[in-house]
């Protein structure tokens, strides 16, 4: 059989040629976006139009323009006007480590399929554990996203806390977790996947400042017990996604300890504050957590998707998915930390550890402090600008780089203001110069900014507000 297509697809020379060309194009893209040479953070298209384009492109598009069309038709996370969702503008070096991972494609489930990245994963998760304040009994691993990591942590919690072995014997009584009503929806989803149902997801109300009202923990636990629900874990958000407000990890940790509950910290967004000299106080108490989730692709400048799940007691990391009785595992001569698939939900994963290691090796650990501290500073600055502005209102004073605000006008009722703010956000999206998002808090429609780009400045903030204000008169 002739295999001309395969020969072409696997040609090293073809790869070299296209690779050089693509790197040049991406470097130009980066230069253009970082320096805001072109104004837009997004060129918005309606989904149906985009779908039509790509159907046609497959038939008639010019191959040479494939990569540039993809680039053009995405959201420019490196543009300083990109202040929307929480994914990082990647440190460009990690696009290079990403290329290594994609080409070498070691599947990582077993050590043999990724010797370097497996050992590297141990190095970097040990560094993360140490930074959290854990001792050497701790262990961590990397997995594909905060969503999966939260589910994995709750599975570990269930295994570690309950006398009853649900993994082997299934459910025999109603179980539950406690989490703030402002937690990321993936915690709710994880609990449902674990069969906890509505009643097993005990939502703790939040304070006026949108942090978990820890004074309600005791009564909620008692109410659950009265209903026959065995609570096994309590989860703190660090911070919660919508508002960027941190729960009081210290107090949640004390509560969990007093009641023999697993204490999990969802630090997908802001767990990285452990690296910030100025903002590590936001995660005070994190060292008491039994498990911590930190996303590399949010506050640590890495490409999607790479998440660290760190556990205070490393044994719990290795028994979550154990098919055999746990005593067999503990009887092993040594812990096989290097076979990652035993700990992770997924089997194959990408060589994600090399992003973390590359940043550490090339720039050093202080870059994480700079990134988190600067962006949180900018979140505070944006908050101050809003506070001083007569036409805008904050939902809550920012404590991180997430800021919820809205246009205000005392002459309008809530429904009209909600409609107006939703329309303003829609107009921003369609125009595309700035990319911001939105959220609803207690029935109030807010515009939401996450300062993710270190090169977004006060001038960008002020121009955004001027633009919004200028449009208000059209509505
Ligand atoms: C983003 C986020 C998640 C989900 O993480 P993914 O990596 O997107 O799966 C979970 N919890 C919090 C608090 C988050 O901000």
XYZ file of C-alpha atoms and ligand atoms in Angstrom:
490
model
C 0.000 0.000 0.000
C 1.176 3.485 -0.805
C 1.161 5.900 2.109
C 1.829 9.337 0.598
C -0.454 11.167 3.029
C 1.217 9.592 6.004
C 4.650 10.402 4.644
C 3.590 13.991 4.239
C 1.980 14.185 7.684
C 5.098 12.864 9.388
C 7.678 14.831 7.381
C 10.221 16.416 9.717
C 11.101 18.997 7.087
C 7.475 19.981 6.655
C 7.160 20.319 10.432
C 10.276 22.490 10.584
C 9.049 24.784 7.825
C 5.541 25.199 9.153
C 6.851 25.480 12.706
C 9.165 28.374 11.907
C 6.390 30.117 10.062
C 3.874 29.566 12.858
C 6.266 30.771 15.560
C 6.848 33.939 13.568
C 3.104 34.441 13.198
C 2.474 33.831 16.899
C 5.303 36.154 17.935
C 3.781 38.854 15.709
C 0.392 38.170 17.285
C 1.901 38.486 20.746
C 3.668 41.728 19.928
C 0.529 43.154 18.383
C -1.734 42.171 21.274
C 0.535 42.834 24.258
C 1.304 46.274 22.924
C -2.303 46.918 21.930
C -1.272 47.826 18.394
C -4.731 46.851 17.220
C -7.559 47.961 19.459
C -9.728 44.871 19.883
C -9.668 42.121 22.487
C -12.207 40.138 20.456
C -13.805 40.264 17.010
C -17.219 39.006 17.906
C -19.145 36.736 15.549
C -22.527 35.189 16.127
C -22.234 31.408 16.649
C -24.209 30.575 13.494
C -21.985 32.810 11.356
C -18.880 31.262 12.849
C -20.228 27.794 12.193
C -20.940 28.667 8.560
C -17.450 30.061 8.141
C -15.735 26.910 9.350
C -17.962 24.616 7.322
C -17.070 26.566 4.208
C -13.417 26.904 5.142
C -13.002 23.134 5.171
C -14.106 23.091 1.523
C -12.731 26.302 0.108
C -10.442 27.992 2.628
C -6.798 28.549 1.781
C -4.594 26.175 3.728
C -1.931 28.886 4.298
C -4.473 30.957 6.191
C -5.660 28.168 8.523
C -3.645 29.163 11.587
C -4.151 32.874 11.098
C -7.923 32.415 10.724
C -8.039 30.438 13.967
C -6.034 33.125 15.726
C -8.196 35.911 14.349
C -11.399 34.195 15.417
C -10.543 33.756 19.080
C -10.404 35.968 22.151
C -7.057 37.695 22.576
C -6.077 36.849 26.117
C -2.754 38.686 25.732
C -4.455 41.981 24.914
C -4.487 44.412 27.853
C -8.185 44.990 27.080
C -8.842 41.344 27.883
C -10.162 41.567 31.437
C -12.837 38.907 31.338
C -12.539 35.280 32.330
C -9.907 33.786 34.575
C -7.605 32.023 32.137
C -4.053 33.325 32.003
C -2.441 35.138 29.216
C 0.128 32.348 28.981
C 3.763 33.037 29.659
C 4.879 32.560 26.033
C 7.590 30.108 27.078
C 4.823 27.676 28.063
C 3.581 27.643 24.486
C 6.970 26.130 23.736
C 6.715 23.549 26.533
C 3.221 22.859 25.203
C 4.693 22.111 21.808
C 7.098 19.618 23.395
C 4.204 17.915 25.173
C 2.080 17.776 22.038
C 4.833 16.365 19.855
C 6.365 13.854 22.295
C 2.903 12.855 23.554
C 3.999 10.751 26.506
C 0.744 9.667 28.089
C 1.850 9.958 31.723
C -0.421 7.299 33.239
C 2.612 5.160 34.019
C 6.164 6.240 34.672
C 7.449 4.437 31.600
C 5.318 6.725 29.454
C 6.857 9.954 30.697
C 9.932 9.515 32.854
C 11.040 13.155 32.833
C 7.578 14.704 33.234
C 6.689 12.232 36.023
C 9.782 13.074 38.064
C 9.284 16.754 37.265
C 5.694 16.486 38.513
C 7.003 15.247 41.871
C 9.485 18.124 42.045
C 6.909 20.803 41.432
C 4.130 19.322 43.577
C 6.644 19.039 46.440
C 7.427 22.730 45.989
C 3.699 23.555 46.065
C 3.167 21.449 49.213
C 6.044 23.216 50.923
C 4.716 26.619 49.919
C 1.309 25.711 51.375
C 3.078 24.911 54.629
C 2.663 21.112 54.551
C 5.299 18.780 55.965
C 7.021 15.984 54.057
C 4.108 13.563 54.529
C 2.248 15.587 51.942
C 1.980 14.665 48.270
C 0.459 16.139 45.195
C -0.185 15.397 41.570
C -1.366 17.188 38.477
C -4.671 16.601 36.782
C -6.780 18.029 33.973
C -8.520 21.002 35.531
C -9.951 22.353 38.748
C -13.278 20.665 38.097
C -11.736 17.213 37.990
C -9.373 18.028 40.857
C -12.272 19.075 43.114
C -14.105 15.838 42.333
C -10.946 13.844 43.023
C -10.420 15.636 46.347
C -13.981 14.895 47.443
C -13.558 11.240 46.514
C -10.404 11.146 48.634
C -12.307 12.838 51.447
C -15.129 10.305 51.341
C -12.648 7.450 51.417
C -10.606 8.898 54.258
C -13.370 10.101 56.551
C -16.131 7.503 56.436
C -16.041 4.150 58.188
C -18.175 2.774 55.443
C -16.306 1.963 52.196
C -18.495 3.505 49.510
C -15.911 2.789 46.806
C -16.390 -0.951 47.217
C -19.804 -1.342 48.731
C -21.794 1.569 47.365
C -23.928 3.961 49.373
C -25.681 2.708 52.456
C -26.696 6.036 53.988
C -27.166 9.637 52.870
C -23.906 11.572 52.731
C -23.199 15.262 52.361
C -20.685 18.064 52.027
C -20.837 21.677 53.180
C -19.857 24.504 50.888
C -20.608 28.196 50.495
C -23.570 29.139 48.337
C -21.087 31.176 46.262
C -18.802 28.218 45.466
C -17.950 27.316 41.883
C -20.671 25.200 40.279
C -18.235 22.334 39.737
C -18.332 21.495 43.463
C -22.087 21.053 43.219
C -21.593 18.953 40.103
C -18.941 16.784 41.784
C -21.257 16.137 44.709
C -24.058 15.104 42.350
C -21.737 12.779 40.449
C -20.912 11.194 43.815
C -24.616 10.562 44.348
C -25.111 13.036 47.196
C -28.188 14.593 45.612
C -29.826 17.901 46.521
C -29.948 17.221 50.234
C -26.279 16.218 50.344
C -25.077 19.563 49.067
C -25.422 21.765 52.093
C -25.030 25.350 50.925
C -23.794 27.603 53.687
C -25.172 31.145 53.287
C -22.739 33.983 52.660
C -22.183 37.224 54.545
C -22.941 40.636 53.048
C -19.365 40.515 51.784
C -20.060 37.220 49.931
C -17.771 35.062 52.089
C -19.064 31.887 53.719
C -20.899 32.781 56.925
C -18.895 30.459 59.164
C -21.183 31.159 62.096
C -23.796 29.030 60.251
C -21.597 25.935 59.953
C -22.551 24.488 63.325
C -26.292 24.798 62.846
C -26.133 23.462 59.274
C -24.183 20.439 60.488
C -26.757 19.811 63.214
C -29.632 20.141 60.760
C -28.030 17.617 58.443
C -27.404 15.198 61.288
C -31.076 15.534 62.306
C -32.032 14.505 58.761
C -29.709 11.514 58.971
C -27.161 12.952 56.556
C -23.531 12.233 57.364
C -21.416 15.209 56.389
C -17.839 14.233 55.520
C -16.257 17.382 54.079
C -16.347 21.136 54.218
C -15.030 23.213 51.359
C -13.577 26.705 51.448
C -13.358 28.827 48.301
C -10.102 30.665 47.735
C -11.635 32.733 46.327
C -15.158 32.175 45.028
C -15.321 32.643 41.292
C -18.075 35.220 40.900
C -16.857 37.802 43.409
C -13.223 36.895 44.043
C -13.903 36.909 47.784
C -12.007 34.436 49.962
C -13.698 32.330 52.623
C -12.145 32.402 56.097
C -9.989 29.305 55.751
C -8.691 29.553 59.297
C -12.137 29.294 60.838
C -13.405 26.669 58.409
C -10.290 24.632 59.187
C -10.910 24.879 62.935
C -14.515 23.815 62.442
C -13.523 20.850 60.275
C -10.946 19.721 62.795
C -13.373 19.952 65.695
C -15.879 17.770 63.841
C -13.499 15.343 62.135
C -14.453 16.555 58.689
C -12.194 16.733 55.664
C -11.243 20.316 54.915
C -10.851 21.003 51.226
C -9.713 24.315 49.765
C -10.846 25.127 46.238
C -8.010 27.476 45.326
C -8.410 26.932 41.585
C -8.246 30.661 41.024
C -6.455 32.156 43.987
C -4.624 29.324 45.701
C -1.592 30.805 43.967
C -1.708 33.572 46.585
C 0.536 31.247 48.622
C 3.330 32.729 46.507
C 2.438 36.370 47.169
C 4.350 38.165 49.890
C 1.608 40.767 50.052
C -1.532 38.650 49.626
C -0.693 35.307 51.257
C -2.862 36.494 54.165
C -5.894 35.794 51.932
C -5.125 32.084 52.270
C -4.222 32.090 55.962
C -5.147 28.671 57.320
C -4.589 26.864 54.022
C -1.924 24.720 55.690
C -4.709 23.171 57.800
C -6.489 21.893 54.682
C -6.498 18.179 53.952
C -6.482 19.004 50.250
C -5.903 22.042 48.069
C -6.616 22.668 44.389
C -4.585 25.221 42.413
C -5.019 25.815 38.682
C -1.862 26.457 36.692
C -3.897 27.964 33.855
C -5.446 30.702 35.964
C -3.122 32.662 38.263
C 0.069 30.859 37.256
C 0.453 31.842 33.595
C 0.166 28.376 32.106
C -1.825 27.075 29.158
C -5.028 25.132 29.737
C -5.279 22.744 31.293
C -3.163 21.901 34.308
C -4.196 21.694 37.942
C -2.337 20.701 41.069
C -4.144 18.714 43.747
C -2.123 18.722 46.948
C -2.868 16.609 50.015
C -1.598 17.035 53.537
C -1.402 13.280 54.087
C 0.100 11.719 50.964
C -1.423 8.310 51.691
C -4.838 9.731 50.896
C -3.570 10.768 47.476
C -2.647 7.213 46.598
C -5.683 5.363 47.936
C -8.549 7.361 46.402
C -8.938 5.078 43.429
C -7.378 1.953 44.836
C -9.175 -1.110 43.574
C -7.446 -3.356 46.067
C -7.835 -3.225 49.820
C -5.862 -0.361 51.263
C -3.673 -2.574 53.456
C -2.079 -3.990 50.326
C -1.025 -0.545 49.308
C 0.469 0.335 52.648
C 2.352 -2.944 52.619
C 4.206 -2.025 49.456
C 7.917 -1.520 50.092
C 7.815 1.931 48.705
C 5.259 4.333 47.475
C 5.156 4.413 43.678
C 4.590 8.130 43.373
C 5.852 7.945 39.809
C 2.850 6.084 38.357
C 0.547 9.059 38.119
C -2.474 7.210 36.728
C -3.080 5.552 40.105
C -3.849 8.936 41.641
C -5.557 10.799 38.846
C -9.105 10.396 37.620
C -7.953 10.463 34.023
C -5.726 7.793 32.539
C -3.818 9.606 29.786
C -2.949 13.218 30.465
C -0.607 15.629 28.781
C 2.926 16.331 29.987
C 1.596 19.271 31.961
C 4.315 19.314 34.601
C 6.822 20.730 32.153
C 4.978 24.069 32.025
C 5.406 24.545 35.768
C 9.027 23.448 35.691
C 9.909 25.573 32.682
C 8.609 28.733 34.341
C 10.413 27.876 37.595
C 13.663 27.031 35.845
C 13.750 30.008 33.511
C 12.279 32.807 35.663
C 12.443 31.443 39.228
C 9.727 31.121 41.844
C 9.440 34.889 42.446
C 7.632 35.318 39.136
C 4.509 33.837 40.765
C 4.701 36.433 43.525
C 5.016 39.205 40.915
C 2.111 37.894 38.877
C -0.355 37.382 41.731
C 0.655 40.476 43.677
C 0.568 42.803 40.692
C -2.782 41.526 39.431
C -4.374 41.677 42.885
C -2.989 45.222 43.254
C -4.648 46.101 39.952
C -7.937 44.582 41.124
C -7.785 46.829 44.179
C -6.935 49.825 42.012
C -9.919 49.169 39.740
C -12.065 48.871 42.871
C -10.854 52.290 44.062
C -11.576 53.858 40.690
C -15.138 52.506 40.809
C -15.611 53.663 44.396
C -14.575 57.195 43.485
C -16.679 57.250 40.318
C -20.123 58.881 40.610
C -21.703 56.649 37.932
C -20.559 53.209 39.034
C -21.061 50.929 42.008
C -19.113 47.988 43.396
C -20.818 44.731 44.413
C -18.202 44.282 47.102
C -14.755 45.801 47.708
C -12.334 43.591 45.744
C -9.925 41.347 47.649
C -8.332 39.806 44.567
C -8.181 40.595 40.845
C -11.906 39.911 40.353
C -14.118 42.984 40.456
C -17.916 43.138 40.082
C -19.382 46.557 39.361
C -22.304 48.135 37.574
C -23.518 51.348 36.096
C -25.808 53.031 38.608
C -28.500 55.643 38.312
C -30.774 56.479 41.200
C -33.573 57.451 38.816
C -33.893 53.867 37.545
C -35.444 50.900 39.329
C -33.612 47.588 39.754
C -35.209 45.871 36.765
C -34.302 48.751 34.436
C -30.775 48.935 35.801
C -30.331 45.195 35.362
C -31.532 45.467 31.783
C -29.261 48.399 31.140
C -26.159 46.706 32.531
C -26.876 43.539 30.560
C -27.275 45.663 27.414
C -24.020 47.472 28.127
C -22.127 44.225 28.472
C -23.677 42.963 25.229
C -22.629 46.171 23.473
C -19.083 45.757 24.778
C -18.940 42.214 23.458
C -20.211 43.163 20.023
C -17.887 46.126 19.725
C -14.972 44.043 20.941
C -12.503 46.662 22.102
C -12.748 45.389 25.686
C -13.610 41.912 26.798
C -15.349 41.741 30.163
C -17.986 39.367 31.533
C -21.013 39.592 33.818
C -22.637 37.924 36.789
C -25.791 38.142 38.851
C -25.511 38.557 42.623
C -28.641 38.557 44.780
C -30.721 39.522 41.775
C -28.467 42.407 40.752
C -26.817 42.339 37.347
C -23.119 43.183 37.543
C -20.377 43.653 35.013
C -17.399 41.552 35.996
C -13.733 42.128 35.380
C -10.842 39.805 36.118
C -7.516 41.553 35.697
C -5.451 38.740 34.210
C -2.977 40.671 32.091
C -0.016 42.290 33.872
C 0.029 44.986 31.201
C -3.490 46.245 31.742
C -3.116 49.725 33.234
C -5.171 52.373 35.004
C -5.611 54.148 31.661
C -7.293 51.062 30.198
C -9.659 50.942 33.177
C -10.596 54.597 32.818
C -11.134 54.318 29.064
C -13.404 51.327 29.599
C -15.539 53.279 32.071
C -15.657 56.297 29.751
C -16.832 54.069 26.939
C -19.574 52.490 29.035
C -20.707 55.872 30.304
C -20.767 57.284 26.795
C -23.124 54.516 25.693
C -25.588 54.854 28.523
C -27.288 57.744 26.738
C -28.132 55.524 23.767
C -30.341 53.278 25.885
C -12.179 28.060 37.627
C -12.602 27.484 38.897
C -12.918 26.118 38.993
C -12.937 25.214 37.802
O -11.630 24.925 37.375
P -11.360 24.463 35.862
O -9.869 24.390 35.828
O -11.951 25.506 34.986
O -12.007 23.129 35.684
C -13.239 25.625 40.231
N -13.285 26.416 41.302
C -12.989 27.731 41.261
C -13.047 28.556 42.511
C -12.638 28.315 40.040
O -12.357 29.621 39.978
